Short mmCIF file of C-alpha atoms in Angstrom, two decimals:
data_model
loop_
_atom_site.label_atom_id
_atom_site.label_comp_id
_atom_site.label_asym_id
_atom_site.label_seq_id
_atom_site.Cartn_x
_atom_site.Cartn_y
_atom_site.Cartn_z
CA MET A 480 7.47 6.83 -8.04
CA ALA A 481 4.89 4.87 -10.00
CA ARG A 482 5.29 1.19 -11.01
CA THR A 483 2.71 1.19 -13.81
CA PRO A 484 2.07 3.64 -16.73
CA LEU A 485 -1.57 4.39 -15.66
CA PHE A 486 -0.53 5.04 -12.14
CA ARG A 487 1.96 7.64 -13.33
CA SER A 488 -0.97 9.34 -15.04
CA LEU A 489 -2.91 9.13 -11.79
CA GLU A 490 -0.08 10.86 -10.01
CA ARG A 491 -0.02 13.51 -12.74
CA ALA A 492 -3.75 14.11 -12.41
CA LEU A 493 -3.36 14.75 -8.63
CA ARG A 494 -0.51 17.24 -9.29
CA LEU A 495 -2.65 18.99 -11.89
CA ALA A 496 -5.50 19.22 -9.38
CA ARG A 497 -3.22 20.76 -6.76
CA ALA A 498 -1.81 23.10 -9.38
CA ALA A 499 -5.33 24.23 -10.25
CA ASP A 500 -6.06 24.94 -6.61
CA LEU A 501 -2.81 26.88 -6.12
CA SER A 502 -3.39 28.97 -9.24
CA GLY A 503 -7.14 29.35 -9.12
CA ARG A 504 -7.31 28.43 -12.82
CA PRO A 505 -9.74 25.93 -14.35
CA ALA A 506 -8.50 22.34 -14.27
CA ALA A 507 -9.29 21.86 -18.01
CA GLU A 508 -7.08 24.81 -18.89
CA ILE A 509 -4.12 23.49 -16.86
CA ALA A 510 -4.60 19.95 -18.20
CA GLY A 511 -4.52 21.23 -21.76
CA GLU A 512 -1.34 23.14 -21.19
CA ALA A 513 0.29 20.12 -19.60
CA ARG A 514 -0.66 18.00 -22.60
CA GLU A 515 0.88 20.54 -25.03
CA ARG A 516 3.98 20.80 -22.93
CA ARG A 517 4.39 17.01 -22.89
CA LEU A 518 3.94 16.73 -26.66
CA LEU A 519 6.61 19.36 -27.18
CA THR A 520 8.94 17.62 -24.73
CA ARG A 521 8.56 14.23 -26.39
CA ARG A 522 9.08 15.74 -29.89
CA GLN A 523 12.32 17.29 -28.66
CA LEU A 524 13.34 13.97 -27.20
CA LEU A 525 12.86 12.35 -30.55
CA GLN A 526 15.59 14.68 -31.83
CA THR A 527 17.96 14.48 -28.85
CA SER A 528 17.58 10.89 -27.54
CA ALA A 529 20.78 9.64 -29.06
CA VAL A 530 22.74 12.32 -27.18
CA ALA A 531 20.86 11.76 -23.94
CA ALA A 532 21.38 7.99 -24.03
CA ALA A 533 25.17 8.53 -24.05
CA GLY A 534 25.16 10.67 -20.95
CA LEU A 535 25.65 8.25 -18.11
CA GLY A 536 29.33 7.55 -18.65
CA LEU A 537 29.57 5.07 -15.77
CA SER A 538 32.34 2.55 -16.14
CA GLY A 539 33.81 0.04 -13.66
CA CYS A 540 36.94 -1.97 -13.39
CA ARG A 541 36.83 -5.53 -14.65
CA LEU A 542 36.74 -8.38 -12.10
CA ALA A 543 39.87 -8.93 -10.10
CA ARG A 544 41.31 -12.39 -9.61
CA THR A 545 40.76 -13.83 -6.20
CA VAL A 546 43.18 -16.30 -4.61
CA PRO A 547 41.27 -19.59 -4.17
CA ILE A 548 40.40 -20.36 -0.53
CA ASP A 549 38.41 -23.09 1.14
CA GLU A 550 35.61 -20.79 2.23
CA PRO A 551 34.57 -17.45 0.64
CA GLN A 552 34.59 -14.17 2.58
CA VAL A 553 30.94 -13.55 1.75
CA LEU A 554 27.96 -15.85 1.20
CA ILE A 555 25.14 -14.29 -0.80
CA ILE A 556 21.73 -15.93 -0.80
CA GLY A 557 19.64 -14.98 -3.81
CA ALA A 558 20.69 -14.57 -7.41
CA GLY A 559 18.24 -11.79 -8.33
CA ILE A 560 19.41 -8.33 -9.23
CA ALA A 561 20.21 -7.50 -5.59
CA GLY A 562 22.42 -10.51 -4.85
CA LEU A 563 24.12 -10.45 -8.20
CA THR A 564 24.90 -6.75 -8.01
CA ALA A 565 26.37 -7.15 -4.53
CA GLY A 566 28.52 -10.09 -5.67
CA TYR A 567 29.69 -8.26 -8.76
CA ARG A 568 30.82 -5.19 -6.81
CA LEU A 569 32.56 -7.34 -4.17
CA LYS A 570 34.41 -9.52 -6.71
CA GLN A 571 35.53 -6.40 -8.58
CA ARG A 572 37.48 -5.46 -5.36
CA GLY A 573 38.97 -8.90 -4.94
CA VAL A 574 36.56 -10.13 -2.27
CA SER A 575 35.73 -13.84 -2.61
CA VAL A 576 32.00 -14.56 -2.86
CA ARG A 577 29.72 -17.48 -3.26
CA ILE A 578 26.09 -17.03 -4.43
CA PHE A 579 23.34 -19.54 -3.70
CA GLU A 580 20.02 -19.57 -5.53
CA ALA A 581 17.10 -21.84 -4.79
CA GLN A 582 15.79 -21.83 -8.36
CA GLU A 583 17.47 -23.41 -11.37
CA ARG A 584 17.71 -19.96 -13.01
CA ILE A 585 19.11 -16.55 -12.11
CA GLY A 586 17.40 -13.17 -12.29
CA GLY A 587 14.67 -13.42 -9.68
CA ARG A 588 11.83 -11.10 -10.65
CA MET A 589 13.70 -9.88 -13.67
CA PHE A 590 12.45 -12.56 -16.04
CA SER A 591 12.12 -11.99 -19.83
CA GLN A 592 10.27 -14.24 -22.19
CA ARG A 593 11.80 -14.70 -25.67
CA ASP A 594 11.04 -16.85 -28.69
CA PHE A 595 7.42 -17.11 -27.85
CA PHE A 596 5.43 -14.17 -29.21
CA ALA A 597 5.07 -13.22 -32.89
CA ASP A 598 7.76 -11.21 -34.71
CA GLY A 599 10.37 -12.15 -32.15
CA GLN A 600 8.91 -9.75 -29.59
CA VAL A 601 10.02 -9.97 -25.97
CA ALA A 602 7.69 -9.91 -22.98
CA GLU A 603 8.50 -9.32 -19.35
CA LEU A 604 7.11 -11.78 -16.83
CA GLY A 605 8.40 -9.63 -13.97
CA GLY A 606 9.72 -6.10 -13.65
CA GLU A 607 9.35 -4.13 -16.88
CA LEU A 608 9.87 -0.30 -16.80
CA ILE A 609 12.81 1.83 -15.66
CA ASP A 610 12.56 5.48 -14.64
CA THR A 611 15.03 8.23 -15.63
CA GLY A 612 15.74 8.56 -11.89
CA HIS A 613 16.67 4.91 -11.56
CA THR A 614 20.35 5.72 -11.71
CA ALA A 615 21.68 2.52 -10.11
CA ILE A 616 20.23 0.09 -12.66
CA ARG A 617 20.71 2.50 -15.55
CA GLY A 618 24.34 2.98 -14.66
CA LEU A 619 24.87 -0.77 -14.27
CA ALA A 620 23.40 -1.42 -17.68
CA ASP A 621 25.69 1.22 -19.16
CA GLU A 622 28.69 -0.31 -17.44
CA LEU A 623 27.85 -3.70 -18.84
CA GLY A 624 27.33 -2.37 -22.32
CA ILE A 625 23.61 -3.16 -22.40
CA PRO A 626 21.43 -0.68 -24.31
CA LEU A 627 18.13 0.69 -23.10
CA ASP A 628 15.30 1.64 -25.38
CA ASP A 629 13.93 5.13 -24.76
CA LEU A 630 10.18 4.70 -24.80
CA PHE A 631 9.75 8.48 -25.08
CA THR A 632 10.69 8.14 -28.71
CA ASP A 633 7.42 6.20 -29.29
CA ASP A 634 4.69 8.02 -31.17
CA PRO A 635 3.98 11.14 -29.12
CA GLU A 636 0.62 11.73 -30.82
CA LEU A 637 -0.92 8.58 -29.34
CA GLU A 638 -3.42 8.88 -26.57
CA ASP A 639 -1.53 8.40 -23.31
CA GLU A 640 -4.14 6.77 -21.21
CA VAL A 641 -7.77 5.65 -21.13
CA TRP A 642 -9.73 5.96 -17.96
CA PHE A 643 -12.83 3.76 -18.50
CA PHE A 644 -15.47 3.98 -15.77
CA ASP A 645 -19.29 4.19 -15.85
CA ASP A 646 -19.07 2.56 -19.30
CA ARG A 647 -17.35 5.63 -20.83
CA ARG A 648 -14.00 7.32 -21.24
CA ILE A 649 -13.27 9.79 -18.39
CA SER A 650 -11.23 12.78 -19.64
CA GLY A 651 -8.08 13.85 -17.92
CA ALA A 652 -9.64 17.20 -17.11
CA GLU A 653 -12.59 15.44 -15.41
CA VAL A 654 -10.12 13.42 -13.32
CA VAL A 655 -8.22 16.50 -12.37
CA GLU A 656 -11.37 18.43 -11.35
CA ALA A 657 -12.81 15.55 -9.34
CA TYR A 658 -9.42 15.05 -7.64
CA ARG A 659 -9.19 18.57 -6.18
CA PRO A 660 -10.72 17.76 -2.73
CA VAL A 661 -8.36 14.80 -2.49
CA ALA A 662 -5.41 17.05 -3.30
CA GLU A 663 -6.47 19.55 -0.57
CA ARG A 664 -6.88 16.78 2.07
CA ILE A 665 -3.37 15.42 1.18
CA ARG A 666 -1.94 18.86 1.67
CA LYS A 667 -3.55 19.24 5.13
CA ASP A 668 -2.59 15.73 6.25
CA LEU A 669 1.05 16.16 5.21
CA ALA A 670 1.15 19.55 6.89
CA SER A 671 0.24 17.86 10.19
CA LEU A 672 3.45 15.85 10.19
CA ALA A 673 6.80 16.96 11.45
CA GLU A 674 8.32 15.73 8.14
CA PRO A 675 6.53 14.30 5.10
CA TRP A 676 7.99 10.83 5.69
CA ALA A 677 7.91 8.15 8.39
CA THR A 678 9.98 5.21 9.56
CA TYR A 679 9.95 3.10 12.72
CA ASP A 680 12.62 5.20 14.39
CA ALA A 681 11.35 8.54 13.04
CA PRO A 682 7.57 8.34 12.80
CA ASN A 683 7.11 12.15 12.58
CA GLY A 684 3.64 11.97 14.06
CA ALA A 685 2.28 9.80 11.30
CA GLN A 686 1.08 6.92 13.44
CA ARG A 687 -2.67 7.75 13.19
CA LEU A 688 -2.60 8.10 9.39
CA ASP A 689 -0.44 5.02 9.10
CA ASN A 690 -2.97 2.98 11.03
CA THR A 691 -5.76 4.33 8.93
CA THR A 692 -6.50 2.13 5.92
CA LEU A 693 -6.62 3.74 2.49
CA LYS A 694 -10.32 2.69 2.28
CA GLN A 695 -11.03 4.49 5.57
CA TRP A 696 -9.17 7.60 4.43
CA LEU A 697 -11.12 7.83 1.18
CA GLU A 698 -14.35 7.47 3.09
CA GLU A 699 -13.32 10.20 5.46
CA VAL A 700 -12.55 12.53 2.52
CA GLY A 701 -15.98 11.66 1.03
CA VAL A 702 -14.69 10.32 -2.31
CA ASP A 703 -17.38 8.45 -4.16
CA GLY A 704 -18.70 7.54 -7.65
CA TRP A 705 -16.32 6.82 -10.49
CA LEU A 706 -13.42 8.63 -8.80
CA ARG A 707 -13.62 6.34 -5.83
CA ARG A 708 -13.53 3.28 -8.11
CA LEU A 709 -10.71 4.77 -10.13
CA LEU A 710 -8.61 5.32 -7.05
CA ASP A 711 -9.54 1.84 -5.72
CA VAL A 712 -8.35 0.15 -8.94
CA GLY A 713 -5.32 2.40 -9.28
CA TYR A 714 -3.95 1.76 -5.80
CA THR A 715 -4.83 -1.91 -5.85
CA THR A 716 -2.88 -2.54 -9.02
CA GLU A 717 0.01 -0.18 -8.05
CA TYR A 718 0.65 -1.62 -4.60
CA GLY A 719 -0.81 -5.07 -5.10
CA LEU A 720 -3.28 -5.29 -2.25
CA GLU A 721 -6.90 -4.22 -1.77
CA ILE A 722 -7.24 -0.67 -0.36
CA ASP A 723 -8.61 -1.98 2.91
CA ARG A 724 -5.24 -3.74 3.48
CA GLN A 725 -3.05 -0.75 2.69
CA SER A 726 -1.87 2.12 4.89
CA SER A 727 -3.23 5.51 3.80
CA LEU A 728 0.37 6.72 3.79
CA ASN A 729 0.83 4.77 0.60
CA LEU A 730 -1.16 7.52 -1.04
CA LEU A 731 0.05 10.46 1.00
CA PHE A 732 3.76 9.78 0.55
CA LEU A 733 3.55 9.14 -3.14
CA ILE A 734 2.79 12.75 -3.97
CA ASP A 735 5.31 15.63 -3.77
CA PRO A 736 4.04 17.87 -0.94
CA ASN A 737 5.06 21.03 -2.73
CA PRO A 738 4.34 20.63 -6.45
CA ASP A 739 4.23 23.41 -8.99
CA PRO A 740 2.93 23.37 -12.55
CA PHE A 741 6.43 23.07 -13.97
CA ARG A 742 7.11 19.77 -12.18
CA ILE A 743 3.74 18.34 -13.04
CA TYR A 744 4.90 14.79 -13.94
CA GLY A 745 6.89 14.08 -10.80
CA ASP A 746 9.88 11.79 -10.73
CA SER A 747 8.45 8.69 -12.31
CA ASP A 748 8.43 8.56 -16.08
CA GLU A 749 8.90 4.81 -16.91
CA ARG A 750 10.97 5.91 -19.80
CA PHE A 751 13.33 2.95 -20.41
CA HIS A 752 13.32 -0.76 -21.05
CA VAL A 753 16.31 -2.99 -21.71
CA ARG A 754 16.64 -3.73 -25.41
CA GLY A 755 16.07 -7.48 -25.82
CA GLY A 756 14.72 -8.04 -22.32
CA ASN A 757 15.46 -6.79 -18.80
CA ASP A 758 17.05 -10.00 -17.62
CA ARG A 759 20.00 -9.29 -19.86
CA ILE A 760 21.36 -7.35 -16.86
CA PRO A 761 21.35 -10.22 -14.32
CA HIS A 762 22.57 -12.67 -16.97
CA ALA A 763 25.51 -10.41 -17.74
CA LEU A 764 26.31 -10.14 -14.01
CA ALA A 765 26.11 -13.97 -13.72
CA THR A 766 28.58 -14.33 -16.63
CA GLU A 767 31.04 -12.16 -14.73
CA LEU A 768 30.49 -14.14 -11.53
CA GLU A 769 30.73 -17.69 -12.84
CA PRO A 770 31.55 -20.18 -11.44
CA GLU A 771 30.65 -18.73 -8.08
CA ILE A 772 26.92 -19.33 -8.37
CA ASP A 773 25.23 -22.45 -7.05
CA LEU A 774 21.69 -23.00 -8.47
CA GLY A 775 19.17 -25.34 -6.94
CA SER A 776 20.41 -24.53 -3.41
CA ARG A 777 17.64 -23.57 -0.97
CA LEU A 778 18.59 -21.89 2.25
CA GLU A 779 17.30 -23.86 5.27
CA ALA A 780 19.12 -22.34 8.27
CA VAL A 781 21.55 -19.63 9.32
CA ARG A 782 23.37 -19.56 12.65
CA LEU A 783 26.27 -17.57 14.19
CA ARG A 784 29.02 -19.81 15.42
CA SER A 785 31.07 -19.21 18.55
CA ASP A 786 34.09 -18.30 16.39
CA GLY A 787 32.15 -15.44 14.76
CA GLN A 788 31.58 -17.18 11.43
CA PHE A 789 28.16 -17.60 9.95
CA GLU A 790 27.07 -21.12 9.08
CA CYS A 791 24.46 -21.54 6.38
CA THR A 792 22.77 -24.82 5.61
CA PHE A 793 21.29 -25.40 2.16
CA ALA A 794 19.10 -28.13 0.67
CA LYS A 795 20.43 -29.25 -2.73
CA GLY A 796 18.42 -32.13 -4.05
CA ALA A 797 18.35 -34.88 -1.45
CA THR A 798 21.45 -33.61 0.34
CA SER A 799 22.35 -30.82 2.73
CA VAL A 800 25.30 -28.50 2.16
CA VAL A 801 26.90 -26.42 4.89
CA ARG A 802 29.02 -23.37 4.11
CA ARG A 803 30.65 -20.81 6.40
CA ALA A 804 31.80 -17.21 6.01
CA PRO A 805 32.33 -14.13 8.11
CA HIS A 806 29.79 -12.14 6.08
CA VAL A 807 26.34 -13.15 4.80
CA VAL A 808 24.00 -11.28 2.49
CA LEU A 809 20.34 -12.27 2.58
CA ALA A 810 19.01 -11.14 -0.75
CA LEU A 811 15.75 -13.02 -0.82
CA PRO A 812 12.17 -11.86 -0.15
CA PHE A 813 10.99 -11.87 3.44
CA THR A 814 8.20 -14.19 2.33
CA LEU A 815 10.85 -16.83 1.89
CA LEU A 816 13.14 -15.73 4.76
CA ARG A 817 10.17 -16.57 7.08
CA GLN A 818 10.68 -20.20 6.21
CA VAL A 819 14.37 -20.21 7.20
CA ASP A 820 15.58 -21.22 10.67
CA LEU A 821 17.40 -18.11 11.86
CA ASP A 822 19.40 -19.00 14.96
CA LEU A 823 20.51 -15.39 15.38
CA GLU A 824 20.23 -12.45 17.67
CA LEU A 825 17.93 -10.11 15.74
CA SER A 826 16.32 -6.97 17.08
CA PRO A 827 12.55 -7.20 17.75
CA VAL A 828 11.87 -4.68 14.93
CA LYS A 829 13.92 -6.71 12.46
CA ARG A 830 12.13 -9.91 13.48
CA ARG A 831 8.78 -8.21 13.09
CA ALA A 832 9.75 -6.88 9.63
CA ILE A 833 10.80 -10.29 8.46
CA ASP A 834 7.68 -11.97 9.81
CA GLU A 835 5.02 -9.39 8.90
CA LEU A 836 6.05 -7.11 5.95
CA GLY A 837 3.22 -7.04 3.48
CA TYR A 838 3.48 -8.31 -0.08
CA GLY A 839 1.23 -7.66 -3.09
CA THR A 840 -0.61 -10.20 -5.10
CA ASN A 841 0.15 -8.69 -8.51
CA ALA A 842 0.10 -11.01 -11.48
CA LYS A 843 0.81 -10.53 -15.24
CA LEU A 844 -0.96 -11.79 -18.30
CA MET A 845 0.63 -11.06 -21.69
CA ILE A 846 -1.68 -11.25 -24.64
CA GLY A 847 -0.53 -11.45 -28.29
CA PHE A 848 -2.38 -9.77 -31.21
CA SER A 849 -1.81 -9.92 -34.96
CA GLU A 850 -2.31 -6.17 -35.17
CA ARG A 851 -1.87 -3.34 -32.65
CA VAL A 852 -5.52 -2.38 -33.02
CA TRP A 853 -5.38 0.11 -30.15
CA ARG A 854 -2.82 2.07 -32.22
CA THR A 855 -3.90 1.47 -35.82
CA ARG A 856 -7.61 2.06 -35.37
CA HIS A 857 -7.93 3.96 -32.10
CA GLY A 858 -4.85 6.14 -31.82
CA SER A 859 -3.99 4.86 -28.28
CA ASN A 860 -0.85 3.52 -26.73
CA GLY A 861 -2.91 0.76 -25.09
CA SER A 862 -2.76 1.98 -21.49
CA VAL A 863 -6.15 1.48 -19.86
CA LEU A 864 -7.29 1.71 -16.22
CA THR A 865 -10.84 0.46 -15.69
CA GLU A 866 -13.38 -1.13 -13.38
CA LEU A 867 -13.89 -3.78 -16.04
CA PRO A 868 -12.62 -7.28 -15.07
CA PHE A 869 -9.01 -6.77 -16.28
CA GLN A 870 -8.20 -3.63 -14.26
CA LEU A 871 -5.12 -2.40 -16.17
CA THR A 872 -3.22 -2.85 -19.45
CA TRP A 873 -0.25 -1.33 -21.26
CA GLU A 874 1.56 -2.17 -24.47
CA THR A 875 4.78 -4.22 -24.00
CA SER A 876 5.63 -4.28 -27.77
CA ARG A 877 6.52 -0.59 -27.89
CA LEU A 878 9.56 -0.01 -30.09
CA GLN A 879 9.71 -3.67 -30.95
CA ALA A 880 9.75 -4.74 -34.56
CA GLY A 881 6.83 -6.22 -36.45
CA GLU A 882 3.13 -5.60 -36.97
CA ALA A 883 2.02 -7.88 -34.14
CA GLY A 884 1.62 -6.54 -30.62
CA ILE A 885 1.57 -7.52 -27.00
CA LEU A 886 -0.68 -6.02 -24.32
CA THR A 887 0.23 -6.75 -20.72
CA ASN A 888 -2.68 -7.14 -18.32
CA PHE A 889 -1.40 -6.21 -14.84
CA THR A 890 -3.64 -6.93 -11.88
CA GLY A 891 -3.45 -6.80 -8.11
CA GLY A 892 -5.42 -7.53 -4.95
CA GLU A 893 -8.14 -10.17 -5.20
CA HIS A 894 -8.08 -10.03 -8.99
CA GLY A 895 -4.33 -10.68 -8.99
CA ALA A 896 -5.05 -13.82 -7.00
CA PHE A 897 -7.85 -14.73 -9.44
CA LEU A 898 -5.70 -14.38 -12.48
CA GLY A 899 -3.94 -17.60 -11.46
CA GLN A 900 -7.12 -19.64 -11.90
CA GLY A 901 -8.02 -21.55 -15.06
CA THR A 902 -5.71 -21.34 -18.06
CA ALA A 903 -3.86 -18.38 -19.48
CA ALA A 904 -6.07 -18.69 -22.58
CA GLN A 905 -9.23 -18.49 -20.47
CA GLN A 906 -7.99 -15.45 -18.63
CA ALA A 907 -6.96 -13.77 -21.91
CA GLY A 908 -10.47 -14.38 -23.23
CA ILE A 909 -12.00 -12.56 -20.24
CA THR A 910 -9.64 -9.62 -20.70
CA VAL A 911 -10.09 -9.35 -24.48
CA ASP A 912 -13.91 -9.59 -24.26
CA ALA A 913 -13.84 -6.56 -21.95
CA LEU A 914 -11.20 -4.72 -24.05
CA GLU A 915 -13.43 -5.02 -27.09
CA ARG A 916 -15.75 -2.40 -25.48
CA ILE A 917 -12.84 0.03 -25.47
CA PHE A 918 -10.90 -0.90 -28.61
CA PRO A 919 -13.32 -2.62 -31.07
CA GLY A 920 -11.44 -5.05 -33.25
CA VAL A 921 -9.03 -6.43 -30.69
CA ALA A 922 -10.95 -9.69 -30.40
CA ALA A 923 -10.56 -10.46 -34.09
CA ALA A 924 -6.83 -9.68 -33.84
CA ARG A 925 -6.46 -12.51 -31.33
CA ALA A 926 -6.95 -15.35 -33.88
CA GLY A 927 -4.02 -17.73 -33.81
CA MET A 928 -2.00 -15.64 -31.38
CA LYS A 929 -0.47 -16.70 -28.04
CA GLU A 930 -0.80 -15.62 -24.42
CA SER A 931 1.46 -16.10 -21.41
CA ARG A 932 0.94 -15.71 -17.67
CA PHE A 933 3.10 -15.44 -14.62
CA HIS A 934 1.46 -15.66 -11.17
CA TRP A 935 3.86 -14.22 -8.66
CA PRO A 936 1.56 -14.72 -5.61
CA THR A 937 1.81 -18.51 -5.95
CA HIS A 938 5.33 -18.71 -7.38
CA PRO A 939 7.12 -20.81 -4.75
CA TYR A 940 10.34 -18.74 -4.90
CA THR A 941 8.62 -15.41 -4.28
CA LEU A 942 5.11 -15.97 -2.74
CA GLY A 943 4.21 -12.41 -3.68
CA SER A 944 4.89 -9.68 -6.19
CA TYR A 945 6.69 -6.98 -4.23
CA SER A 946 6.55 -5.38 -0.81
CA CYS A 947 3.53 -3.25 0.22
CA TYR A 948 3.12 -1.61 3.60
CA LEU A 949 0.05 -2.74 5.51
CA PRO A 950 -1.71 -0.39 7.94
CA GLY A 951 0.72 0.60 10.67
CA GLN A 952 3.87 -0.71 8.98
CA TRP A 953 5.41 2.60 7.92
CA THR A 954 5.83 3.60 11.61
CA SER A 955 6.38 0.15 13.13
CA ILE A 956 8.86 -1.48 10.77
CA GLY A 957 9.57 0.98 7.90
CA GLY A 958 13.30 1.37 7.41
CA ALA A 959 14.23 -1.71 9.43
CA GLU A 960 14.16 -4.03 6.44
CA GLY A 961 17.60 -3.04 5.18
CA GLU A 962 19.37 -2.47 8.47
CA ARG A 963 22.34 -4.79 8.97
CA THR A 964 22.79 -6.96 12.07
CA GLY A 965 26.52 -7.06 12.61
CA ARG A 966 28.01 -8.87 9.60
CA LEU A 967 24.62 -10.06 8.42
CA HIS A 968 23.32 -7.85 5.62
CA PHE A 969 19.99 -7.56 3.91
CA ALA A 970 19.25 -6.71 0.24
CA GLY A 971 16.37 -6.76 -2.16
CA GLU A 972 13.68 -4.37 -3.32
CA HIS A 973 11.96 -4.68 0.08
CA THR A 974 15.06 -3.21 1.81
CA SER A 975 15.20 0.01 -0.31
CA GLN A 976 13.77 3.10 1.18
CA GLU A 977 13.97 5.09 -2.02
CA ALA A 978 12.78 2.48 -4.57
CA GLN A 979 10.87 -0.20 -2.71
CA GLY A 980 9.06 -2.50 -5.16
CA TYR A 981 11.18 -1.63 -8.20
CA MET A 982 14.12 -3.28 -10.01
CA GLU A 983 16.00 -0.13 -9.04
CA GLY A 984 15.38 -0.94 -5.35
CA GLY A 985 17.00 -4.36 -5.82
CA CYS A 986 19.99 -2.98 -7.67
CA GLU A 987 20.48 -0.06 -5.30
CA SER A 988 20.33 -2.37 -2.28
CA GLY A 989 22.94 -4.60 -3.77
CA GLU A 990 25.24 -1.64 -4.24
CA ARG A 991 24.58 -0.63 -0.58
CA VAL A 992 25.44 -3.99 1.01
CA ALA A 993 28.56 -4.25 -1.07
CA ARG A 994 29.67 -0.87 0.27
CA GLU A 995 28.92 -2.01 3.86
CA ILE A 996 31.12 -5.08 3.48
CA LEU A 997 33.93 -3.23 1.67
CA GLU A 998 33.94 -0.66 4.48
CA ASP A 999 34.24 -3.43 7.01
CA LEU A 1000 37.15 -4.91 5.06
CA GLY A 1001 38.90 -1.58 4.63
CA LEU A 1002 38.42 -1.69 0.90
CA ALA A 1003 35.89 1.13 0.39
CA ARG A 1004 36.88 3.79 -2.12
CA PRO A 1005 37.12 7.31 -0.67
CA GLN A 1006 34.19 9.47 -1.55
CA ALA A 1007 34.88 12.25 -4.03
CA ASP A 1008 34.66 15.78 -2.73
CA VAL A 1009 31.53 17.57 -3.86
CA ALA A 1010 31.87 21.23 -4.55
#
């Protein structure tokens, strides 16, 4: 699954390249057919989106009353989507919970910015796009009565992506053709594994590839020129670290090992966004959970007492607060858990995961324009991947009212770290100066407009954007992040094997730990029989 619009296109190009190899047909011919199929599909969606949006039908019971007791049954640390989802599900079943959050706000990396940009448009400082396959978070939004905007209903005639390298636009057919040797090498490398996946307890023979950096792998394949730079920027922005700090499995496991031309777009479509801002979901959960949320409470220590209870110590202002419970959910990034005194018996692999799991340095810069020049004058949806200083952009103002527009500049690796320097206005100037080469007229549309920045690598309550496996980590710690230790449970995007790095991963992991605890308490619902 891709995290960014342009990376989804990169996935699609690789699938097209492999389809061309399998069929023996020219890449340009297959790329043209794929474009026509997508235009047809999106036109059909314009006609059927209202029906499709009603299809989830997921509803849940309202929250049950819990008899007040001195100490809750479950302490949850972290009021992001993972911790709040877990608390919501537990409280629905009558389990008493208490949620502690170090910040003075809830939502974690779901953080929407309102009442700032022109025409009342909303920007996302954190997670932004939701896939069709993200059923946990889509189902939760439906249950809470929060509508999602279907971005597929945006103008299907707009140019989907711009690849700008060597001071020119690279066509999709060129990308596909150049990608063919990469596709063939991926096929061979995946075929060498027992299974096309790897974890610490089931490495499937992937250790050598895991310990090979993505940079080394590209050099072995002989990728050079603009394609090498395109892949470099694509993976740096997608995973958040430079390619010499990533495992080559980050590339190999992203691609379906057995694609065919009819599944050319893969599973990631980035089709939805919460109408009015993604953090409506965590705020709705918090409303259901009040007053069981303590803000400004930073976890300092966790220990297991002789009576089997967990004891958690929190710093709240100038005081310390101690709370006890038989179950604890740690729903905070491992970058922060490393700072906590854990007086616990943890397995070596769990300790290593907490101490060493990689995190990206992605940052976001949102730039306001008085006119959506990329659309009105250039017929583009604003998605650009380039070797120019800004790396990657997409339009955040899609399906939002008004003539003004917002482009999000999303960066990773060294450039993600650099985006935190200077002022947001200075950084916006650098980006717009480069964008002017691709979309002439954008600089003039900046007059009097605002910009906003969020620098996740230095944000003290995350110290990184999202998890990213370093060389060797798939087979040394992969899968250990979410494993429970007795009645100590772990949640967050970093603990999800299916959606690591996504809002879906946080939500899905919250559902998982709630099920774990409900099973322990004998409150789990029986699973429905599947025909």
